[in-house]
Coordinates of C-alpha atoms and ligand atoms in Angstrom, one line a residue:
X21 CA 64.6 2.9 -50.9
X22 CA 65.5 -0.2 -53.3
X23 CA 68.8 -1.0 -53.5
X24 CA 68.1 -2.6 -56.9
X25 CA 67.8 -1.2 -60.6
X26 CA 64.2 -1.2 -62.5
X27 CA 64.7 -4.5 -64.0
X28 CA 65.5 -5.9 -60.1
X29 CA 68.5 -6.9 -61.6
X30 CA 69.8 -7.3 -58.5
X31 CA 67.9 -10.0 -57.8
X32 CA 67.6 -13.2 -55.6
X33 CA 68.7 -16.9 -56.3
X34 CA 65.4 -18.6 -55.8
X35 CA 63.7 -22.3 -56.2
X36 CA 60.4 -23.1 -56.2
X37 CA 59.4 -26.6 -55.9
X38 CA 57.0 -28.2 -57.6
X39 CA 55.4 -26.5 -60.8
X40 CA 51.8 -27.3 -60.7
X41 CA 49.3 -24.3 -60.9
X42 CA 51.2 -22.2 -57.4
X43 CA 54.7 -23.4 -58.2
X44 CA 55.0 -22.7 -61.7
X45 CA 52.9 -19.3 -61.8
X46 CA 55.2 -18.1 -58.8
X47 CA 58.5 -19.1 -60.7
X48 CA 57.8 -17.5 -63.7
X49 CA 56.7 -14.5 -61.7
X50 CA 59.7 -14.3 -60.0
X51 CA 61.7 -14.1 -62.8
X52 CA 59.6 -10.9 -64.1
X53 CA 60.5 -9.6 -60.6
X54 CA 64.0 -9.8 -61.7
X55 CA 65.4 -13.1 -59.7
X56 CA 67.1 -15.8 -61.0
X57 CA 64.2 -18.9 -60.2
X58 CA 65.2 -22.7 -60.7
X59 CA 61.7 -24.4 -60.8
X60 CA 62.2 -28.0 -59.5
X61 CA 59.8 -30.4 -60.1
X62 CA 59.8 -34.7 -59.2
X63 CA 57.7 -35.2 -62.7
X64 CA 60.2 -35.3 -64.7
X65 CA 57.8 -35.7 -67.9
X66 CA 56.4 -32.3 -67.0
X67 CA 60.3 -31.1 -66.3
X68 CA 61.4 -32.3 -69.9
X69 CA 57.9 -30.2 -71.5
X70 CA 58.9 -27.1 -69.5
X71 CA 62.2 -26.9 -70.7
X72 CA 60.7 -27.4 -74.5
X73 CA 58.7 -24.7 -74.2
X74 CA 55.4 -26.5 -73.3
X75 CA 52.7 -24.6 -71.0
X76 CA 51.3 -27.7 -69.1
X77 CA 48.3 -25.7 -67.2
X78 CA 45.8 -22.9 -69.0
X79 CA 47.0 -19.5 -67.3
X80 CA 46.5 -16.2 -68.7
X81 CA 49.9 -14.6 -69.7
X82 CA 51.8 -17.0 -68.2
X83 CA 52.9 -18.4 -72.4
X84 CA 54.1 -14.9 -72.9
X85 CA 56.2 -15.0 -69.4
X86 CA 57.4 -18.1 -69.8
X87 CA 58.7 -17.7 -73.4
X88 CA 60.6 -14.1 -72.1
X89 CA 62.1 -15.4 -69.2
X90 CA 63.3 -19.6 -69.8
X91 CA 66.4 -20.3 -70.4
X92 CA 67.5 -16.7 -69.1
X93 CA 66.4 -15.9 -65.6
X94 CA 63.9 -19.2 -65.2
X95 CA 65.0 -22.8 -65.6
X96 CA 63.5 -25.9 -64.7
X97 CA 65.0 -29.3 -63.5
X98 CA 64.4 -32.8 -61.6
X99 CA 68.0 -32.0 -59.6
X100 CA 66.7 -29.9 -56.1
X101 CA 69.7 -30.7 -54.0
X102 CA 71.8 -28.4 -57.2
X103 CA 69.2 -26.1 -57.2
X104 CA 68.9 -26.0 -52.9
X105 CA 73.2 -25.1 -53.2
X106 CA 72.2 -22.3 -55.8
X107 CA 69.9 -20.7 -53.9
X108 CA 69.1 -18.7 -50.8
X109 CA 65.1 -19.0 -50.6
X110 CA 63.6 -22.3 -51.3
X111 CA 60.0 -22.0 -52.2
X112 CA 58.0 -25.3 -51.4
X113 CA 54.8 -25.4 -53.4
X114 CA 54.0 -29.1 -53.5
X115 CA 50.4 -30.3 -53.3
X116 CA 48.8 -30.6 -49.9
X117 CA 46.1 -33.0 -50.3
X118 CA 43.0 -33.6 -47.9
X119 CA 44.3 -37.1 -46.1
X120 CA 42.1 -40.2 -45.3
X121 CA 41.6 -38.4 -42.0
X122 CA 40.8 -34.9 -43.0
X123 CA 43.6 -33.4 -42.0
X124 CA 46.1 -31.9 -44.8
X125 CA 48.5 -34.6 -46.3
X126 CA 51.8 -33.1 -46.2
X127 CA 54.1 -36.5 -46.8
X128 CA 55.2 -34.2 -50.2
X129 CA 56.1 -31.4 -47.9
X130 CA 57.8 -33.6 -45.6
X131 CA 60.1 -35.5 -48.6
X132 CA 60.9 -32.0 -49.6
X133 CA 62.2 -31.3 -46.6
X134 CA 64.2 -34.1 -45.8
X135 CA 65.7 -33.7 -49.8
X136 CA 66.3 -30.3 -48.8
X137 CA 68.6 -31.4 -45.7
X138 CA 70.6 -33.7 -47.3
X139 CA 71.9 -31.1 -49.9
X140 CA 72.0 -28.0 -47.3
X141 CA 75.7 -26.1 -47.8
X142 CA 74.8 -23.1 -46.0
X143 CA 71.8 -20.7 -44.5
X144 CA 68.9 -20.9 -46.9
X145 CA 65.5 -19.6 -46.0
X146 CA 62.4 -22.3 -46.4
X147 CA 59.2 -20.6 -47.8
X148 CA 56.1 -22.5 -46.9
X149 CA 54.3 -21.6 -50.4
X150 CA 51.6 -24.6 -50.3
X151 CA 48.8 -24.2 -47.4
X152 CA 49.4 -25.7 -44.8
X153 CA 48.2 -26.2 -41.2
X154 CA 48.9 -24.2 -38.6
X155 CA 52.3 -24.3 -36.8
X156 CA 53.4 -26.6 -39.8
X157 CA 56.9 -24.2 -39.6
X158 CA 57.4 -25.7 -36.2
X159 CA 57.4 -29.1 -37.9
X160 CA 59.2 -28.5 -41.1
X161 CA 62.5 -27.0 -38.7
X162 CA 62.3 -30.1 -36.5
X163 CA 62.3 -32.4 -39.7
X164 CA 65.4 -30.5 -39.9
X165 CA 67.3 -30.5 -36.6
X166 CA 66.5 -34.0 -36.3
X167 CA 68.4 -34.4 -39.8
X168 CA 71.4 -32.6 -38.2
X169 CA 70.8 -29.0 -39.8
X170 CA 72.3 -26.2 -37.0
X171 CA 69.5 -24.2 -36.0
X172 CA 71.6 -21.2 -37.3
X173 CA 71.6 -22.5 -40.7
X174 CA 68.1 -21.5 -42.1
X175 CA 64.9 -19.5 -41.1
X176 CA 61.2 -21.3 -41.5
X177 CA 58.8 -18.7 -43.6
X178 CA 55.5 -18.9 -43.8
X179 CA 54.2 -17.0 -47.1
X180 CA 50.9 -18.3 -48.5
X181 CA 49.7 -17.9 -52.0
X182 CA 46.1 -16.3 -52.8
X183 CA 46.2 -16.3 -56.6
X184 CA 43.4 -17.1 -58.7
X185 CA 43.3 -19.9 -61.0
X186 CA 42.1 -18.4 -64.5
X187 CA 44.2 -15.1 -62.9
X188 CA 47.1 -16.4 -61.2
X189 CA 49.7 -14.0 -62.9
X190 CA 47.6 -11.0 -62.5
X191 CA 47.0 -12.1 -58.8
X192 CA 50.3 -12.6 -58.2
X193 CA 51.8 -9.2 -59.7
X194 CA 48.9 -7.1 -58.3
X195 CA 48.3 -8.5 -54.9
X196 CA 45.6 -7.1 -52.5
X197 CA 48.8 -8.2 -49.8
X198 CA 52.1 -10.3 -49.3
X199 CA 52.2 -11.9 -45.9
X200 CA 55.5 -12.9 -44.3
X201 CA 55.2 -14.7 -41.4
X202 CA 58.7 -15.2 -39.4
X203 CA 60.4 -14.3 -36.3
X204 CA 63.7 -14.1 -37.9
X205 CA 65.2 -10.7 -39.1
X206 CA 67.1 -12.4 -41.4
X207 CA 64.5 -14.0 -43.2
X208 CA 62.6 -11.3 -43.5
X209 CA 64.7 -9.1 -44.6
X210 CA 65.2 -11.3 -47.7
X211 CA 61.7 -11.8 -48.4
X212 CA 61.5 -8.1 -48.3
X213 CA 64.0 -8.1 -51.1
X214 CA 62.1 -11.0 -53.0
X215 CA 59.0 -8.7 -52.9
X216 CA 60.8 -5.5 -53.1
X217 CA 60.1 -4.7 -57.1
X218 CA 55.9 -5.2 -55.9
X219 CA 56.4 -3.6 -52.1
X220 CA 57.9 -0.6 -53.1
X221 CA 56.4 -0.2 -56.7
X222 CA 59.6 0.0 -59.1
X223 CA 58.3 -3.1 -60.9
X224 CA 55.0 -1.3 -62.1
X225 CA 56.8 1.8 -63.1
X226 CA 59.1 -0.5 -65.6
X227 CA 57.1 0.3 -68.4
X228 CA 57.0 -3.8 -69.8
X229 CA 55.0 -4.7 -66.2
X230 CA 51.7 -6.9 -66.2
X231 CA 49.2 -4.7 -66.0
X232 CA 46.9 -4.8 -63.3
X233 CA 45.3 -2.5 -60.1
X234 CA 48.7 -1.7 -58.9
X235 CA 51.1 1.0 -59.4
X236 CA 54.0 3.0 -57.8
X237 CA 51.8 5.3 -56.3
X238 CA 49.4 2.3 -55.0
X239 CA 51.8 -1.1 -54.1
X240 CA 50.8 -3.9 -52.2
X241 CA 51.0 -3.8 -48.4
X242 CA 54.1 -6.4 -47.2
X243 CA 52.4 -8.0 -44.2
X244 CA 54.9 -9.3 -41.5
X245 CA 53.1 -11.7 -38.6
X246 CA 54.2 -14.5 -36.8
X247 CA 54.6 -17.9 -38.9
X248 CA 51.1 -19.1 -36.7
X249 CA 49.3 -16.5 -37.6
X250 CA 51.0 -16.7 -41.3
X251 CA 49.7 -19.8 -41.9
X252 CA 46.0 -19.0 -40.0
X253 CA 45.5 -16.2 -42.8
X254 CA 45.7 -18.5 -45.6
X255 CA 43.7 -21.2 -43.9
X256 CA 40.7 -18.4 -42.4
X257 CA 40.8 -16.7 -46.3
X258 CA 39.6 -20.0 -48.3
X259 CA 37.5 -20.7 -45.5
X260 CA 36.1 -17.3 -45.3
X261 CA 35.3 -17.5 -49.2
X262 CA 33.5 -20.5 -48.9
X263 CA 31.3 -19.2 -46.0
X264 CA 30.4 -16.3 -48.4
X265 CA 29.5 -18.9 -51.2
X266 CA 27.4 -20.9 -48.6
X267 CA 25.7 -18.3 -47.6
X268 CA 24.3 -16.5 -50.8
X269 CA 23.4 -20.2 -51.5
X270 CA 21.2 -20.8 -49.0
X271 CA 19.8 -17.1 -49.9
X272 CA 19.4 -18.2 -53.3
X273 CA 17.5 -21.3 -51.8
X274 CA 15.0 -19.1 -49.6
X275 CA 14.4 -17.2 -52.8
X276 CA 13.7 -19.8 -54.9
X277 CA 10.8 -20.4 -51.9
X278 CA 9.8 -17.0 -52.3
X279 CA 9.8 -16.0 -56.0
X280 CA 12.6 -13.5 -55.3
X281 CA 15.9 -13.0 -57.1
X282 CA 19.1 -13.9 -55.8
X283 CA 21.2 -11.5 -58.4
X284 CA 19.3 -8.8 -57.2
X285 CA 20.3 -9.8 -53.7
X286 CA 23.7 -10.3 -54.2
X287 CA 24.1 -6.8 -55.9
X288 CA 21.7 -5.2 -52.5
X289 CA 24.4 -6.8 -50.3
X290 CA 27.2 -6.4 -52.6
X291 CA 27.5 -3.0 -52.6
X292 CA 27.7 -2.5 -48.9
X293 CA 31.3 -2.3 -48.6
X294 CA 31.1 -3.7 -45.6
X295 CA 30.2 -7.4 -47.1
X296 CA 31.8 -6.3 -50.3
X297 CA 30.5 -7.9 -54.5
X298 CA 33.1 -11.1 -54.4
X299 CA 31.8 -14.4 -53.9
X300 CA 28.3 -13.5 -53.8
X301 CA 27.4 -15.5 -56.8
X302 CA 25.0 -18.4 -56.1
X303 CA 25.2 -21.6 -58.1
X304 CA 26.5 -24.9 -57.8
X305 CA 28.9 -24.7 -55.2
X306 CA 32.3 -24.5 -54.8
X307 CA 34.9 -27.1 -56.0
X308 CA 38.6 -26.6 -57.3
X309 CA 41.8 -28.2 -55.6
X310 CA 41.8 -25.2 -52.9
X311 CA 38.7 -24.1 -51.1
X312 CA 37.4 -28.5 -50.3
X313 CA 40.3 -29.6 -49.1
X314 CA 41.5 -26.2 -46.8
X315 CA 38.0 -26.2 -45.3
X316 CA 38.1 -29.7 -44.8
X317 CA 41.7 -29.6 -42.7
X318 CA 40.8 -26.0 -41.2
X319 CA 38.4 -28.0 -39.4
X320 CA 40.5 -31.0 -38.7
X321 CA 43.1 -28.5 -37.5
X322 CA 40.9 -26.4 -35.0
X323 CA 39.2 -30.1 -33.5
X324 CA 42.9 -31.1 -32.7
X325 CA 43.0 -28.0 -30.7
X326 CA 39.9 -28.3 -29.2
X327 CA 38.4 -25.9 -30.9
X328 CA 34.8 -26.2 -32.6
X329 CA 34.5 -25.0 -36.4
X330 CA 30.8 -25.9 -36.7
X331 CA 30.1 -23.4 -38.9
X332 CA 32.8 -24.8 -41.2
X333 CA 31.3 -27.8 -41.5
X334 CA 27.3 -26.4 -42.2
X335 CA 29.5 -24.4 -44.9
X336 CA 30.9 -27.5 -46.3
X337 CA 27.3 -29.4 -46.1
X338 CA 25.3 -26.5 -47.9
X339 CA 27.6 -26.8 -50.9
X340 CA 27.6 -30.3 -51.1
X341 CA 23.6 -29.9 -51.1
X342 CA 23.6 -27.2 -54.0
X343 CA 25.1 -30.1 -56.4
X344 CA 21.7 -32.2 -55.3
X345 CA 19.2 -29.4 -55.4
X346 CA 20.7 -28.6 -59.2
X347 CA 20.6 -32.4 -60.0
X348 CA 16.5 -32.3 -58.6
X349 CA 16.0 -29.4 -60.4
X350 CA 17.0 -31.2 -63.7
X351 CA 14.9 -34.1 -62.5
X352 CA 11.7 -32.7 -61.6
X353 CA 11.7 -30.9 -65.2
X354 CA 12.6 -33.4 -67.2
X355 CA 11.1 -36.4 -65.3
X356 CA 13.3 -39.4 -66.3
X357 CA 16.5 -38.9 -68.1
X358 CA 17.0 -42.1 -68.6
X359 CA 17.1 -42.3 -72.4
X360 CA 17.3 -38.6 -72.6
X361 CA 20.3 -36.8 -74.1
X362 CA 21.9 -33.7 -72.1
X363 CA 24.6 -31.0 -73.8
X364 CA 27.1 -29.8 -70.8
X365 CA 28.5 -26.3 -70.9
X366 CA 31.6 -26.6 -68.8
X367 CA 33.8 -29.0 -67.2
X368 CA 36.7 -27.0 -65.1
X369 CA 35.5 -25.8 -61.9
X370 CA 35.8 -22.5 -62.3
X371 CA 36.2 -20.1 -65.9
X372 CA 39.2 -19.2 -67.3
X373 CA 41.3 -22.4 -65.9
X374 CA 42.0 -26.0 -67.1
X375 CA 41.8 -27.1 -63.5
X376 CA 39.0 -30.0 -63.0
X377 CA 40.4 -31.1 -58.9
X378 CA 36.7 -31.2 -57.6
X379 CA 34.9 -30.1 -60.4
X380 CA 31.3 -29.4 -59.3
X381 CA 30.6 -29.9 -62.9
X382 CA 31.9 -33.5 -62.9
X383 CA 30.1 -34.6 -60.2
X384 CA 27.0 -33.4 -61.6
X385 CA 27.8 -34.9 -65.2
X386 CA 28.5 -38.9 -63.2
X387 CA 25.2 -38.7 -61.1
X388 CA 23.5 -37.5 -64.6
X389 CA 24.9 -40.5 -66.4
X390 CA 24.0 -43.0 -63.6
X391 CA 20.1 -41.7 -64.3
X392 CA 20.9 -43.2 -67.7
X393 CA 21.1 -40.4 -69.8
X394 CA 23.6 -39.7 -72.2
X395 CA 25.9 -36.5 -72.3
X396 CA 27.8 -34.1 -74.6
X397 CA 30.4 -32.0 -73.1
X398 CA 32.0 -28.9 -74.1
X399 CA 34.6 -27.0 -72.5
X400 CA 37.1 -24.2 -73.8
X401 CA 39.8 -26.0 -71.9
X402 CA 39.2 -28.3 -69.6
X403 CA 38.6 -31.5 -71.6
X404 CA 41.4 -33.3 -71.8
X405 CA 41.9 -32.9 -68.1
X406 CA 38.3 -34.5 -67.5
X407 CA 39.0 -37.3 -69.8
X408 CA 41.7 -38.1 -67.6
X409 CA 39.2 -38.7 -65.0
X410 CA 36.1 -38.9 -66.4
X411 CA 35.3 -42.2 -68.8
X412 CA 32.0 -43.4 -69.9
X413 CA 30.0 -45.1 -72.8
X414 CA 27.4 -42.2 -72.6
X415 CA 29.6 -39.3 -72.3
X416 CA 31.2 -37.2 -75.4
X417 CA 33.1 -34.3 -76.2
X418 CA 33.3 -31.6 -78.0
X419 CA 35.2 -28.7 -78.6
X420 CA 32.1 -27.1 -80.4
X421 CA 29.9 -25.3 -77.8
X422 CA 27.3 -25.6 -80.5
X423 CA 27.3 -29.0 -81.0
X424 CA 26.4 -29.4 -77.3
X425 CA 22.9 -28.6 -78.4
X426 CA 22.3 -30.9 -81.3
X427 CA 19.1 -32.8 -80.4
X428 CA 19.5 -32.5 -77.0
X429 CA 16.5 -31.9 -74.2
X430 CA 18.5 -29.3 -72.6
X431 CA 21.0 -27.5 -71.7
X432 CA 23.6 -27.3 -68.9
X433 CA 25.3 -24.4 -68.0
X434 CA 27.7 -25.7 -65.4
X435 CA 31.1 -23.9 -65.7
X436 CA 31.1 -19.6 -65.1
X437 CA 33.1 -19.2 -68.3
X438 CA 32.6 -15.8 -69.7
X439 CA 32.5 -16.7 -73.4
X440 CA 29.2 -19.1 -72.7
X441 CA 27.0 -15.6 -72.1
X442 CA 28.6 -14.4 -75.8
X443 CA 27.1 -17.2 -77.6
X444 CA 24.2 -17.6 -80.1
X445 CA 21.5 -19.0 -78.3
X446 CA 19.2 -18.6 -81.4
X447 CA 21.3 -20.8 -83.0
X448 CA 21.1 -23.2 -80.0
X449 CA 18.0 -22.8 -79.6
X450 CA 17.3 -24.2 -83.4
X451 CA 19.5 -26.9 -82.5
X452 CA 17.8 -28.6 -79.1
X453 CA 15.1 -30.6 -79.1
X454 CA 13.4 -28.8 -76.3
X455 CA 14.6 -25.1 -75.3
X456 CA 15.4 -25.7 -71.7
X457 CA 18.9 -24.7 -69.9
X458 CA 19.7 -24.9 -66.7
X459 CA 22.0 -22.2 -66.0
X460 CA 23.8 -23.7 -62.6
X461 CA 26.4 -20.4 -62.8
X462 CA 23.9 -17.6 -63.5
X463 CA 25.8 -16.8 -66.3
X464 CA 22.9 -15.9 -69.0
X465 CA 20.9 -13.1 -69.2
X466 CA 17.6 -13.8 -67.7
X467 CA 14.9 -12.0 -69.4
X468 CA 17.0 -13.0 -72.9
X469 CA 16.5 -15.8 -72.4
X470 CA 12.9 -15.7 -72.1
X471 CA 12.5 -13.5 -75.0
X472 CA 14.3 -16.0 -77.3
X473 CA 11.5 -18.6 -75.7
X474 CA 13.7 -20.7 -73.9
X475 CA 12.9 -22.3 -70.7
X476 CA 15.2 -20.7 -68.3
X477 CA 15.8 -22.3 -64.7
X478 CA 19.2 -20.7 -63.1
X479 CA 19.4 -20.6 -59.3
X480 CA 17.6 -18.4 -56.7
X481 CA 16.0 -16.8 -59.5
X482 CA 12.1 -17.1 -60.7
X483 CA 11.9 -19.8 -63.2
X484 CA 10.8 -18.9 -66.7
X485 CA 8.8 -21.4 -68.2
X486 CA 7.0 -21.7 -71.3
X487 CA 3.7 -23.6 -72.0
X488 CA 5.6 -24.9 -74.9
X489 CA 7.4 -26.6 -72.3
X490 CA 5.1 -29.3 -71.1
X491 CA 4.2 -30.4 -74.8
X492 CA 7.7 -30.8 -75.9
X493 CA 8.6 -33.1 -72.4
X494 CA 5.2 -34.7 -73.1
X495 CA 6.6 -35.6 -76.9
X496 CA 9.7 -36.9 -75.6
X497 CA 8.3 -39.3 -73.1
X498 CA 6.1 -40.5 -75.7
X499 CA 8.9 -40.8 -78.2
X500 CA 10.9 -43.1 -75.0
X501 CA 8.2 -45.1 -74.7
X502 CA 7.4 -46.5 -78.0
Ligands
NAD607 N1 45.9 -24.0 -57.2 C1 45.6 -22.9 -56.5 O1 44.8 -22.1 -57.0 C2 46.3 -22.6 -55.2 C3 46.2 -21.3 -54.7 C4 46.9 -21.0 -53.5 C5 47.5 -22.0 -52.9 N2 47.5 -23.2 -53.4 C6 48.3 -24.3 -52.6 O2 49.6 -24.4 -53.3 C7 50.0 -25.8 -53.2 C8 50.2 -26.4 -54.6 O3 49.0 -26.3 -55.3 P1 48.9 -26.6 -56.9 O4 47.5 -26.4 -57.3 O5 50.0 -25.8 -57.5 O6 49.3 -28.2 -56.9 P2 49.7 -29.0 -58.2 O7 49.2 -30.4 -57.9 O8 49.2 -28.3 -59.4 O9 51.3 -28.9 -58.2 C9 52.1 -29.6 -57.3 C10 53.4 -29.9 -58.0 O10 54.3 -30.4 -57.1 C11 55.1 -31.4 -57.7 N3 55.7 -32.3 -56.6 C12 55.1 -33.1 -55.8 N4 56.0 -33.7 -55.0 C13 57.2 -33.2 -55.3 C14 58.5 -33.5 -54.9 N5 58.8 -34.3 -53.9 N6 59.5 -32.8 -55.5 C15 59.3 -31.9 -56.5 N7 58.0 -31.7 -57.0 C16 57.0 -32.3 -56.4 C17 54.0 -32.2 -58.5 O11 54.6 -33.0 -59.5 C18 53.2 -31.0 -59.1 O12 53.7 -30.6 -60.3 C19 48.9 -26.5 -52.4 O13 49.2 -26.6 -51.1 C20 47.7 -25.6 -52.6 O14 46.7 -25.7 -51.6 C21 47.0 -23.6 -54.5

């Protein structure tokens, strides 16, 4: 039984460092748990917004949490050796970065750390939030002995994140599991009280919870395994999701060969529960700050150990080839964009989030504008974060999703935001110059789109094509070459 009130009132002194997308989402979730969370972060331009009220990343919810609980049970600061005395779990979510080599880059892991020791008063309990390689706990508590810290005086856990971007605080309240990996008793019997209010269900019965798939009657499994295994899970999860978008990929290739129809695939495999309707939606590839760079060290970590993760690296190579085979696709239809003008739906690399880290959609969008064509981009979020990144004569934005089509020769559907699939495409269709989209998410209806007399080209799906087509591409050559 708990041995806290509804609220969880009872709760834990916690920090969490760093408050990107995983450090900040987990803070302010904390605090709904009923802790009392001091988010640290080294940015301290980010710190000073936070404590004004400002939502730095798109997140569902996460406005509405943040505004109840900062300045009561969440606070943020630049100071982590106050916050490391106030508290007895320190979460580390810092940014682990693919390294020159491959391998994960945890120098901000490592300075962590070391801060962390200098300002150590008593036992404390460090949480491995980022991913991180395998038996990285081994190396975060010799950082520590080596600085002087008594072996008694804190417990390495391992406790990866799976949130969502675009879902994070939905993820993170209604988990499918929580996974604590540790060998101490002590450790885990705090992290049991972290995770208490979600473990043993009080939270959802609290009337004022996020709603979501859990209950009290149906809580979230508390996983306990050894901090090796821990930090395998995370690693084998990301890399397991990008198998499964590898592999509809390459089906949605063959069916592209065969005239069949790669959402009618997905949904024949999909329902076997067995393989199960997640990540079973062919398109452009992968991208995002998560599933590149874990793949990418998973494999580095297994080769250091002698182990061959072949498969990996075919699953890494397939997606990079999806980007190309969109990028022919556009080609071959439009024969030379050079001169041509292209309206972009989409930016982030996923719906529902701001996030553009390995956008599949700005790679696409920089290979289009080196064929000399020029661009206009929409995205319901994500543009300020891809202008950041993303500069060029050719390219412009616009926070009209309409405008996208004025007299362009088609459009791009690149980002799998839901609101793309609610909009006019009569309208747009008035608007282009030739009724063409390329649909590299599969987000639009199919035979819609061919009633409305578009041109219709997703992926692994039979092209619908109209004989207007080859008139209007023969008018705009002509109208290049004079
Ligand atoms: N983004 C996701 O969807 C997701 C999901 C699960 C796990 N993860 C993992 O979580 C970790 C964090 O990812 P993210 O997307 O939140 O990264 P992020 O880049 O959005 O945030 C990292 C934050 O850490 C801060 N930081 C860096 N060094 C610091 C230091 N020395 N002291 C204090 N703060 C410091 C940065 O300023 C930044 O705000 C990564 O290991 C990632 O792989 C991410």
């Amino acid at each position: 039984m708990s041995r806290r009130n509804n609220q969880g009132n009872a709760g834990m002194s916690i920090t969490v460092v760093g408050s990107g997308y995983v450090g900040l989402v987990a803070a302010t979730c904390f605090a709904e748990l009923g802790h009392s969370v001091i988010c640290v972060d080294n940015n301290q331009q980010r710190i000073a917004r936070l404590q004004h009220g400002h939502v730095p990343i798109y997140e569902d919810l996460l406005p509405e949490l943040l505004r109840k609980h900062v300045g009561e049970r969440l606070i943020f600061t630049t100071d982590l050796a106050e916050a490391v005395k106030a508290s007895t779990a320190i979460f580390i979510a810092v940014g682990t970065p693919t390294a020159e080599n491959g391998e994960a880059d945890l120098s901000a892991v490592q300075y962590v750390i070391e801060e962390i020791a200098d300002s150590m008063d008593g036992y404390k309990i460090i949480v491995e939030k980022s991913t991180v390689p395998v038996q990285t706990s081994d190396w975060i508590a010799s950082i520590l002995l080596c600085r002087g810290i008594s072996r008694t005086c804190f417990d390495i856990v391992s406790n990866p994140e799976f949130l969502r971007e675009g879902t994070a605080i939905t993820d993170f309240m209604h988990p499918d599991r929580i996974i604590v990996g540790t060998t101490s008793h002590r450790a885990w019997e705090i992290m049991r009280d972290i995770y208490a209010p979600l473990s043993e269900g009080y939270y959802y019965a609290s009337g004022s919870s996020v709603p979501g798939r859990c209950s009290i009657d149906q809580t979230p499994p508390l996983i306990r395994t050894s901090p090796a295994s821990s930090e395998l899970i995370k690693h084998a999860a990301n890399a397991f999701l990008a198998m499964k978008i590898s592999f509809i990929n390459s089906v949605a290739n063959l069916c592209e060969a065969v005239g069949a129809d790669i959402q009618e695939i997905a949904l024949g495999i999909g329902t076997d529960r067995r393989i199960g309707k997640g990540f079973l939606n062919a398109g452009i590839g992968y991208g995002g700050s998560c599933f590149p760079k874990d793949v990418t060290a998973f494999c580095s970590v297994a080769s250091q150990f002698g182990v061959d993760l072949d498969l990996l690296v075919q699953v890494r190579e397939i997606n990079a080839q999806q980007r190309e085979r969109f990028l022919t696709k556009v080609r071959t239809t439009l024969g030379s964009l050079h001169g041509k003008k292209l309206g972009i739906l989409g930016l982030a690399f996923k719906g529902g989030t701001d996030d553009v880290r390995e956008s599949p959609a700005l790679s696409i969008i920089a290979s289009l504008l080196q064929d000399g064509c020029s661009i206009i981009a929409h995205d319901p979020v994500a543009i300020t974060n891809t202008q950041n990144v993303l500069q060029h004569h050719a390219l412009t934005y616009t926070n009209d999703p309409y405008s996208v089509a004025d007299q362009c020769d088609a459009i791009l559907v690149l980002t799998d935001w839901q609101e793309f699939a609610q909009l006019d495409f009569v309208e747009i269709k008035r608007r282009l110059k030739t009724p063409i989209v390329f649909d590299g998410r599969n987000l639009l209806n199919i035979d819609t789109m061919s009633a409305m007399g578009f041109t219709y080209l997703g992926v692994g799906r039979p092209p619908v094509t109209r004989s207007t087509l080859h008139r209007s591409l023969t008018h705009s050559v002509a109208a290049i070459a004079t």
